[in-house]
Short mmCIF file of C-alpha atoms in Angstrom, two decimals:
data_model
loop_
_atom_site.label_atom_id
_atom_site.label_comp_id
_atom_site.label_asym_id
_atom_site.label_seq_id
_atom_site.Cartn_x
_atom_site.Cartn_y
_atom_site.Cartn_z
CA UNK L 1 67.19 105.72 135.84
CA UNK L 2 70.22 104.98 133.60
CA UNK L 3 70.21 102.06 131.71
CA UNK L 4 73.18 99.46 132.19
CA UNK L 5 74.21 96.35 130.24
CA UNK L 6 71.00 94.47 129.99
CA UNK L 7 72.92 91.31 131.16
CA UNK L 8 70.02 89.26 132.01
CA UNK L 9 68.02 90.13 128.87
CA UNK L 10 71.10 89.24 126.89
CA UNK L 11 71.07 85.56 128.69
CA UNK L 12 67.28 85.34 128.56
CA UNK L 13 65.96 86.81 126.02
CA UNK L 14 67.97 88.70 123.71
CA UNK L 15 68.99 85.79 121.58
CA UNK L 16 65.61 84.46 120.75
CA UNK L 17 63.79 87.61 119.23
CA UNK L 18 60.51 86.45 120.61
CA UNK L 19 56.78 87.92 120.94
CA UNK L 20 55.41 89.82 118.07
CA UNK L 21 57.19 92.24 116.12
CA UNK L 22 56.21 95.63 117.24
CA UNK L 23 54.63 98.20 114.68
CA UNK L 24 56.98 100.24 112.58
CA UNK L 25 54.82 103.48 113.76
CA UNK L 26 56.92 102.45 116.91
CA UNK L 27 59.88 103.68 115.18
CA UNK L 28 58.33 106.63 114.70
CA UNK L 29 57.63 107.53 118.05
CA UNK L 30 61.28 106.79 118.87
CA UNK L 31 62.67 108.94 116.32
CA UNK L 32 60.53 111.47 118.02
CA UNK L 33 61.75 110.91 121.48
CA UNK L 34 65.23 110.86 120.26
CA UNK L 35 64.64 114.17 118.66
CA UNK L 36 63.22 115.63 121.60
CA UNK L 37 66.45 114.77 123.72
CA UNK L 38 64.41 112.05 125.44
CA UNK L 39 67.00 109.08 124.98
CA UNK L 40 65.28 106.70 127.81
CA UNK L 41 61.93 106.84 125.97
CA UNK L 42 63.56 106.54 122.64
CA UNK L 43 65.36 103.43 123.79
CA UNK L 44 62.18 101.99 125.46
CA UNK L 45 60.69 102.45 122.10
CA UNK L 46 63.40 101.10 119.74
CA UNK L 47 64.38 97.56 122.18
CA UNK L 48 61.09 95.62 121.14
CA UNK L 49 61.90 96.70 117.85
CA UNK L 50 65.68 95.68 117.88
CA UNK L 51 64.68 92.37 119.92
CA UNK L 52 62.38 91.38 117.13
CA UNK L 53 65.00 91.79 114.31
CA UNK L 54 64.71 95.65 112.77
CA UNK L 55 68.07 96.55 111.84
CA UNK L 56 67.68 100.22 112.19
CA UNK L 57 66.11 99.93 115.71
CA UNK L 58 69.33 97.77 116.51
CA UNK L 59 71.73 100.18 115.11
CA UNK L 60 70.17 103.20 117.09
CA UNK L 61 70.28 101.05 120.13
CA UNK L 62 73.88 100.50 119.47
CA UNK L 63 74.44 104.27 118.90
CA UNK L 64 72.70 105.23 122.08
CA UNK L 65 75.19 102.93 123.84
CA UNK L 66 78.04 104.10 122.41
CA UNK L 67 77.19 107.80 122.94
CA UNK L 68 76.19 107.30 126.70
CA UNK L 69 73.47 110.05 127.19
CA UNK L 70 72.17 110.08 130.28
CA UNK L 71 70.45 112.82 132.02
CA UNK L 72 69.82 115.16 129.20
CA UNK L 73 66.07 114.77 129.67
CA UNK L 74 63.07 116.04 131.90
CA UNK L 75 62.79 112.44 133.53
CA UNK L 76 66.90 111.86 133.67
CA UNK L 77 66.66 108.84 131.85
CA UNK L 78 68.78 107.51 129.35
CA UNK L 79 71.16 105.10 128.43
CA UNK L 80 74.25 104.52 130.18
CA UNK L 81 77.72 104.36 127.90
CA UNK L 82 78.92 101.01 127.13
CA UNK L 83 80.87 100.24 124.13
CA UNK L 84 80.85 96.41 124.48
CA UNK L 85 76.84 96.51 124.14
CA UNK L 86 77.06 98.96 121.46
CA UNK L 87 79.37 96.28 119.66
CA UNK L 88 77.16 93.57 120.54
CA UNK L 89 73.96 95.37 119.06
CA UNK L 90 75.87 96.52 116.10
CA UNK L 91 77.23 92.71 115.20
CA UNK L 92 73.68 91.62 115.46
CA UNK L 93 72.80 94.03 112.51
CA UNK L 94 75.43 93.65 110.99
CA UNK L 95 75.43 89.83 110.22
CA UNK L 96 71.83 90.27 109.02
CA UNK L 97 73.58 92.76 106.34
CA UNK L 98 72.70 96.10 107.95
CA UNK L 99 75.23 98.23 106.24
CA UNK L 100 75.63 100.98 108.91
CA UNK L 101 76.27 98.57 111.27
CA UNK L 102 78.91 96.92 109.22
CA UNK L 103 80.40 99.87 109.05
CA UNK L 104 80.38 101.25 112.30
CA UNK L 105 81.23 97.52 113.63
CA UNK L 106 84.21 97.43 111.26
CA UNK L 107 85.21 101.03 112.51
CA UNK L 108 84.96 99.52 116.22
CA UNK L 109 87.60 96.56 115.53
CA UNK L 110 89.77 98.79 113.57
CA UNK L 111 89.89 101.22 116.86
CA UNK L 112 89.41 98.33 119.14
CA UNK L 113 86.07 100.01 120.73
CA UNK L 114 84.17 97.58 122.75
CA UNK L 115 85.82 94.48 121.20
CA UNK L 116 89.60 93.90 121.05
CA UNK L 117 91.23 95.21 118.07
CA UNK L 118 91.15 92.94 115.03
CA UNK L 119 92.49 94.54 111.83
CA UNK L 120 90.92 91.27 109.77
CA UNK L 121 87.56 91.66 111.38
CA UNK L 122 87.46 95.14 110.68
CA UNK L 123 88.46 94.72 107.04
CA UNK L 124 85.51 92.16 106.90
CA UNK L 125 82.84 94.64 107.97
CA UNK L 126 84.19 97.67 105.98
CA UNK L 127 84.81 95.46 102.97
CA UNK L 128 81.09 94.12 103.42
CA UNK L 129 79.77 97.67 103.78
CA UNK L 130 81.85 98.57 100.88
CA UNK L 131 80.49 96.19 98.70
CA UNK L 132 77.19 97.96 99.30
CA UNK L 133 78.52 101.12 97.79
CA UNK L 134 79.00 102.92 100.94
CA UNK L 135 82.52 105.15 100.05
CA UNK L 136 83.15 105.81 103.78
CA UNK L 137 83.60 102.23 104.40
CA UNK L 138 85.76 101.78 101.60
CA UNK L 139 87.80 104.98 102.26
CA UNK L 140 88.19 103.65 106.09
CA UNK L 141 88.96 100.40 104.46
CA UNK L 142 91.69 101.26 102.67
CA UNK L 143 93.41 103.31 105.19
CA UNK L 144 93.50 100.01 107.73
CA UNK L 145 94.72 98.15 104.80
CA UNK L 146 97.84 99.89 104.81
CA UNK L 147 98.89 98.66 108.37
CA UNK L 148 97.80 94.98 107.24
CA UNK L 149 99.74 91.92 106.30
CA UNK L 150 99.09 90.07 103.26
CA UNK L 151 98.37 87.34 105.13
CA UNK L 152 95.75 89.30 107.00
CA UNK L 153 94.46 91.03 103.83
CA UNK L 154 93.99 87.58 102.64
CA UNK L 155 91.96 86.05 105.28
CA UNK L 156 89.72 89.37 105.46
CA UNK L 157 89.00 88.64 101.45
CA UNK L 158 88.27 85.47 101.40
CA UNK L 159 85.77 86.04 104.65
CA UNK L 160 84.52 88.56 102.45
CA UNK L 161 83.62 86.61 99.76
CA UNK L 162 82.26 83.60 101.95
CA UNK L 163 80.11 85.68 103.92
CA UNK L 164 76.15 85.48 104.32
CA UNK L 165 73.82 87.22 106.00
CA UNK L 166 72.64 85.01 109.37
CA UNK L 167 70.05 82.33 108.29
CA UNK L 168 68.10 84.16 111.72
CA UNK L 169 67.62 87.00 110.15
CA UNK L 170 64.19 88.09 109.68
CA UNK L 171 64.82 90.71 107.05
CA UNK Y 1 41.33 91.84 150.38
CA UNK Y 2 42.17 92.13 146.56
CA UNK Y 3 40.73 95.90 146.78
CA UNK Y 4 43.48 98.14 145.04
CA UNK Y 5 42.13 100.98 146.92
CA UNK Y 6 42.83 99.34 150.35
CA UNK Y 7 43.96 102.45 152.47
CA UNK Y 8 45.41 99.74 155.14
CA UNK Y 9 48.06 98.56 152.80
CA UNK Y 10 50.89 100.21 153.86
CA UNK Y 11 52.91 99.38 150.80
CA UNK Y 12 50.30 100.60 148.41
CA UNK Y 13 51.92 103.29 146.93
CA UNK Y 14 48.04 104.56 145.33
CA UNK Y 15 46.64 105.11 148.51
CA UNK Y 16 43.62 107.06 147.72
CA UNK Y 17 42.85 107.83 151.02
CA UNK Y 18 45.75 110.01 151.79
CA UNK Y 19 44.26 113.31 152.00
CA UNK Y 20 46.97 114.66 150.36
CA UNK Y 21 46.74 112.61 147.37
CA UNK Y 22 45.88 113.97 144.17
CA UNK Y 23 46.08 110.64 142.26
CA UNK Y 24 43.22 109.13 143.40
CA UNK Y 25 43.34 105.37 141.21
CA UNK Y 26 40.10 104.37 142.14
CA UNK Y 27 38.67 107.27 140.25
CA UNK Y 28 38.27 105.71 136.89
CA UNK Y 29 38.29 108.84 135.03
CA UNK Y 30 40.96 109.74 136.40
CA UNK Y 31 44.03 110.38 133.61
CA UNK Y 32 46.63 110.65 135.84
CA UNK Y 33 46.46 107.34 137.15
CA UNK Y 34 49.85 106.97 139.32
CA UNK Y 35 49.26 102.94 139.42
CA UNK Y 36 49.41 102.58 135.43
CA UNK Y 37 52.76 101.10 135.12
CA UNK Y 38 53.23 102.45 132.05
CA UNK Y 39 51.70 105.77 132.24
CA UNK Y 40 54.41 107.80 130.71
CA UNK Y 41 52.94 110.72 132.12
CA UNK Y 42 52.52 109.45 136.35
CA UNK Y 43 52.02 112.85 137.96
CA UNK Y 44 52.88 111.67 141.03
CA UNK Y 45 56.61 110.99 140.11
CA UNK Y 46 58.44 113.30 141.99
CA UNK Y 47 61.01 113.95 139.31
CA UNK Y 48 58.44 114.25 136.86
CA UNK Y 49 58.47 118.13 135.91
CA UNK Y 50 55.99 117.59 133.30
CA UNK Y 51 52.93 116.95 135.31
CA UNK Y 52 50.12 116.53 132.62
CA UNK Y 53 47.64 117.39 135.19
CA UNK Y 54 48.53 120.50 135.24
CA UNK Y 55 46.18 122.39 132.59
CA UNK Y 56 48.35 125.30 132.38
CA UNK Y 57 51.55 123.20 131.74
CA UNK Y 58 53.15 124.24 128.43
CA UNK Y 59 55.37 120.87 128.69
CA UNK Y 60 52.59 118.68 129.29
CA UNK Y 61 54.43 115.49 127.47
CA UNK Y 62 51.15 113.81 126.93
CA UNK Y 63 49.39 116.68 124.57
CA UNK Y 64 50.49 116.11 120.55
CA UNK Y 65 52.60 118.95 120.80
CA UNK Y 66 55.55 118.17 118.42
CA UNK Y 67 57.48 121.12 120.10
CA UNK Y 68 57.86 120.11 123.57
CA UNK Y 69 59.87 122.00 125.40
CA UNK Y 70 60.28 119.74 128.62
CA UNK Y 71 63.48 117.84 127.18
CA UNK Y 72 65.37 120.96 127.05
CA UNK Y 73 64.73 121.75 130.50
CA UNK Y 74 67.40 119.74 132.32
CA UNK Y 75 69.61 119.77 130.01
CA UNK Y 76 73.48 120.93 130.75
CA UNK Y 77 74.09 124.54 129.90
CA UNK Y 78 77.59 125.61 128.62
CA UNK Y 79 78.74 129.26 128.61
CA UNK Y 80 79.38 130.59 125.27
CA UNK Y 81 83.27 129.93 125.51
CA UNK Y 82 82.57 126.27 126.69
CA UNK Y 83 80.14 125.64 123.66
CA UNK Y 84 82.40 127.66 121.20
CA UNK Y 85 85.25 125.09 122.71
CA UNK Y 86 83.08 121.89 122.70
CA UNK Y 87 81.87 122.73 119.05
CA UNK Y 88 85.52 122.97 117.94
CA UNK Y 89 86.26 119.55 119.71
CA UNK Y 90 83.46 118.22 118.10
CA UNK Y 91 83.09 119.46 114.72
CA UNK Y 92 85.82 116.89 113.11
CA UNK Y 93 83.86 113.99 114.75
CA UNK Y 94 80.30 115.59 113.80
CA UNK Y 95 81.28 115.56 110.13
CA UNK Y 96 83.09 112.00 109.97
CA UNK Y 97 80.01 110.66 111.70
CA UNK Y 98 77.79 112.01 109.34
CA UNK Y 99 79.62 111.27 106.25
CA UNK Y 100 79.11 107.73 106.61
CA UNK Y 101 75.41 108.24 105.47
CA UNK Y 102 77.14 108.86 102.21
CA UNK Y 103 74.77 112.23 102.05
CA UNK Y 104 76.13 114.64 99.66
CA UNK Y 105 75.15 117.70 102.27
CA UNK Y 106 76.75 115.87 105.14
CA UNK Y 107 80.07 115.90 103.23
CA UNK Y 108 79.59 119.60 102.22
CA UNK Y 109 77.56 121.47 104.59
CA UNK Y 110 80.90 122.77 107.06
CA UNK Y 111 82.12 124.55 103.76
CA UNK Y 112 78.89 126.51 103.43
CA UNK Y 113 78.14 129.87 105.04
CA UNK Y 114 77.56 129.88 108.78
CA UNK Y 115 74.43 132.08 110.30
CA UNK Y 116 75.07 131.32 114.21
CA UNK Y 117 78.45 133.01 115.79
CA UNK Y 118 78.56 130.21 118.31
CA UNK Y 119 76.57 126.96 119.25
CA UNK Y 120 73.66 127.32 120.75
CA UNK Y 121 71.29 125.57 122.94
CA UNK Y 122 67.95 124.46 120.66
CA UNK Y 123 64.70 123.78 122.93
CA UNK Y 124 63.20 122.49 119.50
CA UNK Y 125 65.88 119.83 118.96
CA UNK Y 126 66.07 117.86 122.11
CA UNK Y 127 68.06 120.80 124.19
CA UNK Y 128 70.76 119.90 121.86
CA UNK Y 129 73.59 122.40 121.01
CA UNK Y 130 73.28 123.32 117.23
CA UNK Y 131 74.70 125.61 114.70
CA UNK Y 132 73.07 127.14 111.31
CA UNK Y 133 74.57 126.62 108.13
CA UNK Y 134 73.12 127.47 104.61
CA UNK Y 135 73.94 126.91 100.91
CA UNK Y 136 74.83 129.25 98.15
CA UNK Y 137 71.14 128.84 96.83
CA UNK Y 138 69.97 130.19 100.83
CA UNK Y 139 72.12 133.15 100.63
CA UNK Y 140 68.75 135.05 101.74
CA UNK Y 141 68.50 133.19 104.87
CA UNK Y 142 70.69 135.80 106.26
CA UNK Y 143 67.91 138.15 106.37
CA UNK Y 144 66.17 135.52 108.98
CA UNK Y 145 62.58 136.83 109.21
CA UNK Y 146 62.93 138.88 106.21
CA UNK Y 147 63.97 136.29 103.99
CA UNK Y 148 60.80 135.36 102.11
CA UNK Y 149 60.22 131.85 100.34
CA UNK Y 150 63.18 129.93 99.43
CA UNK Y 151 64.21 129.32 96.15
CA UNK Y 152 64.06 125.42 94.86
CA UNK Y 153 67.41 124.17 95.32
CA UNK Y 154 68.16 125.67 98.64
CA UNK Y 155 69.77 123.52 101.70
CA UNK Y 156 69.69 124.21 105.17
CA UNK Y 157 71.80 122.24 107.79
CA UNK Y 158 71.68 122.25 111.57
CA UNK Y 159 74.32 119.87 112.84
CA UNK Y 160 74.14 119.14 116.50
CA UNK Y 161 75.82 118.07 119.86
CA UNK Y 162 74.84 116.89 123.09
CA UNK Y 163 76.40 117.31 126.40
CA UNK Y 164 75.70 114.56 129.48
CA UNK Y 165 75.63 115.39 132.95
CA UNK Y 166 79.28 113.94 133.16
CA UNK Y 167 79.99 116.80 130.47
CA UNK Y 168 81.11 114.52 127.91
CA UNK Y 169 80.20 115.88 124.73
CA UNK Y 170 79.12 113.76 121.49
CA UNK Y 171 77.83 114.08 118.10
CA UNK Y 172 73.87 114.61 117.63
CA UNK Y 173 71.96 114.23 114.81
CA UNK Y 174 72.36 116.29 111.32
CA UNK Y 175 68.95 118.00 110.72
CA UNK Y 176 68.69 118.94 106.93
CA UNK Y 177 65.87 120.72 105.08
CA UNK Y 178 66.07 121.52 101.30
CA UNK Y 179 63.63 123.56 99.38
CA UNK Y 180 61.90 121.22 96.50
CA UNK Y 181 59.76 122.14 93.68
CA UNK Y 182 55.67 122.47 94.23
CA UNK Y 183 54.04 119.90 94.60
CA UNK Y 184 56.56 117.92 96.09
CA UNK Y 185 54.93 117.50 99.54
CA UNK Y 186 52.28 120.14 100.32
CA UNK Y 187 52.04 118.97 104.16
CA UNK Y 188 55.98 119.78 104.40
CA UNK Y 189 55.64 122.91 102.18
CA UNK Y 190 57.89 121.27 99.65
CA UNK Y 191 60.82 121.15 102.04
CA UNK Y 192 62.38 117.95 102.33
CA UNK Y 193 63.38 117.14 105.85
CA UNK Y 194 66.41 114.52 106.29
CA UNK Y 195 67.59 113.21 109.78
CA UNK Y 196 71.27 111.53 109.83
CA UNK Y 197 71.93 109.71 113.10
CA UNK Y 198 75.68 110.24 114.73
CA UNK Y 199 76.26 106.78 113.42
CA UNK Y 200 75.72 107.46 109.84
CA UNK Y 201 72.17 106.00 109.68
CA UNK Y 202 69.26 108.09 107.40
CA UNK Y 203 66.40 107.93 109.88
CA UNK Y 204 63.96 109.35 107.67
CA UNK Y 205 63.46 111.20 104.49
CA UNK Y 206 60.53 113.36 103.29
CA UNK Y 207 59.06 111.25 100.53
CA UNK Y 208 61.47 108.85 101.26
CA UNK Y 209 62.98 106.21 103.50
CA UNK Y 210 60.87 106.14 106.82
CA UNK Y 211 59.07 109.65 105.40
CA UNK Y 212 56.39 109.36 108.36
CA UNK Y 213 59.39 109.46 110.78
CA UNK Y 214 59.59 112.99 109.22
CA UNK Y 215 56.16 114.35 110.25
CA UNK Y 216 57.24 115.20 113.79
CA UNK Y 217 59.50 117.64 111.97
CA UNK Y 218 57.17 119.45 109.40
CA UNK Y 219 54.14 119.52 111.79
CA UNK Y 220 56.37 121.93 114.68
CA UNK Y 221 58.13 124.05 111.32
CA UNK Y 222 54.52 124.37 109.92
CA UNK Y 223 53.79 126.66 112.86
CA UNK Y 224 55.92 129.54 110.69
CA UNK Y 225 54.86 128.08 107.01
CA UNK Y 226 53.16 131.13 105.94
CA UNK Y 227 55.45 133.99 107.48
CA UNK Y 228 58.90 132.26 107.16
CA UNK Y 229 58.71 129.48 104.57
CA UNK Y 230 58.51 126.88 107.46
CA UNK Y 231 61.87 128.66 108.88
CA UNK Y 232 62.43 128.57 112.56
CA UNK Y 233 65.44 131.35 113.23
CA UNK Y 234 67.87 131.21 115.82
CA UNK Y 235 67.65 133.59 118.78
CA UNK Y 236 68.95 137.13 117.73
CA UNK Y 237 72.09 137.03 119.67
CA UNK Y 238 73.54 134.17 118.27
CA UNK Y 239 73.24 135.40 114.71
CA UNK Y 240 75.81 136.19 112.01
CA UNK Y 241 74.74 139.09 109.81
#
């Protein structure tokens, strides 16, 4: 059974992150399942962690949706490719300061993957990841900034200066 | 009327009275209770090829087998020509993906000597297609089973890609083994295992971030620790000598 966009969850439970936080051991179980190519099982293990605010799990879920790995397992389980949902999960982690989520979200905005192409948003998220010392983000930000207007660059710089992690973040 | 074993309930999928039902849910000690919704090892699921009730089944997903070969069982299979073409297409995106991590090996490994002549399917890496690289310190790797113990500083890298049922190719994780000085980690035989996801996340480093998450790597590799310094070599037909 492939996973489609979890619309109901997004509307009902996805924004609250309610319930007890799952143990970090679940992350390791998910990782082992992912390594074994059982993407469906990895999704099931990572999802509760992601809902509870674990940035690594959120980025992992985003990558599963971006990659769209279905039917590559013994149980034919997997996650159907959905770029908008991938962007949604990256945004959730990025707003809490997760660097890998920030740079991937910035790249999504630069290329129009799962979101409307937006160089200012791209520069914002890549710039934030770059401020944390990520060389790839800095190089990507430099590359896209060559196509931006002075006003767009100024707006992005201002947003970076004013940016703070979402107060709802648990980390 | 709340009898879970009611044989008259037409919609009861767990009818224990059916003569052909091998999964009687009423048997308290039955580890294969198909009524347990969360049982990942439900042997009654028609599509489950890993029936945990079969004692001789080497693919039992319930066993604590870190090298479960089941995952590779239904993966898409490519011809060598297809695998070569797919790798040509995906090697650039793979390197771009891994370098998001900031890991030095991710940036360097494609310049190292490659020991596989074409991407091949690795059952112990989720059925993904992989290629094997080693740095200069690890040049003895080319002797494969005769390579002996690797010197400190040896680094082995294995990139990977997956193919879904629609034929779409996408980068998989980058697996790295780095030989560390004695005393680094006895359980891993002094190898540092690192796993980098295709979005740049570093999801585990032995003795580092999420070290526990890398345990399944060295537990699997430990099966060849004594004879091959924990290195599992690729099938003979794919080797570059």
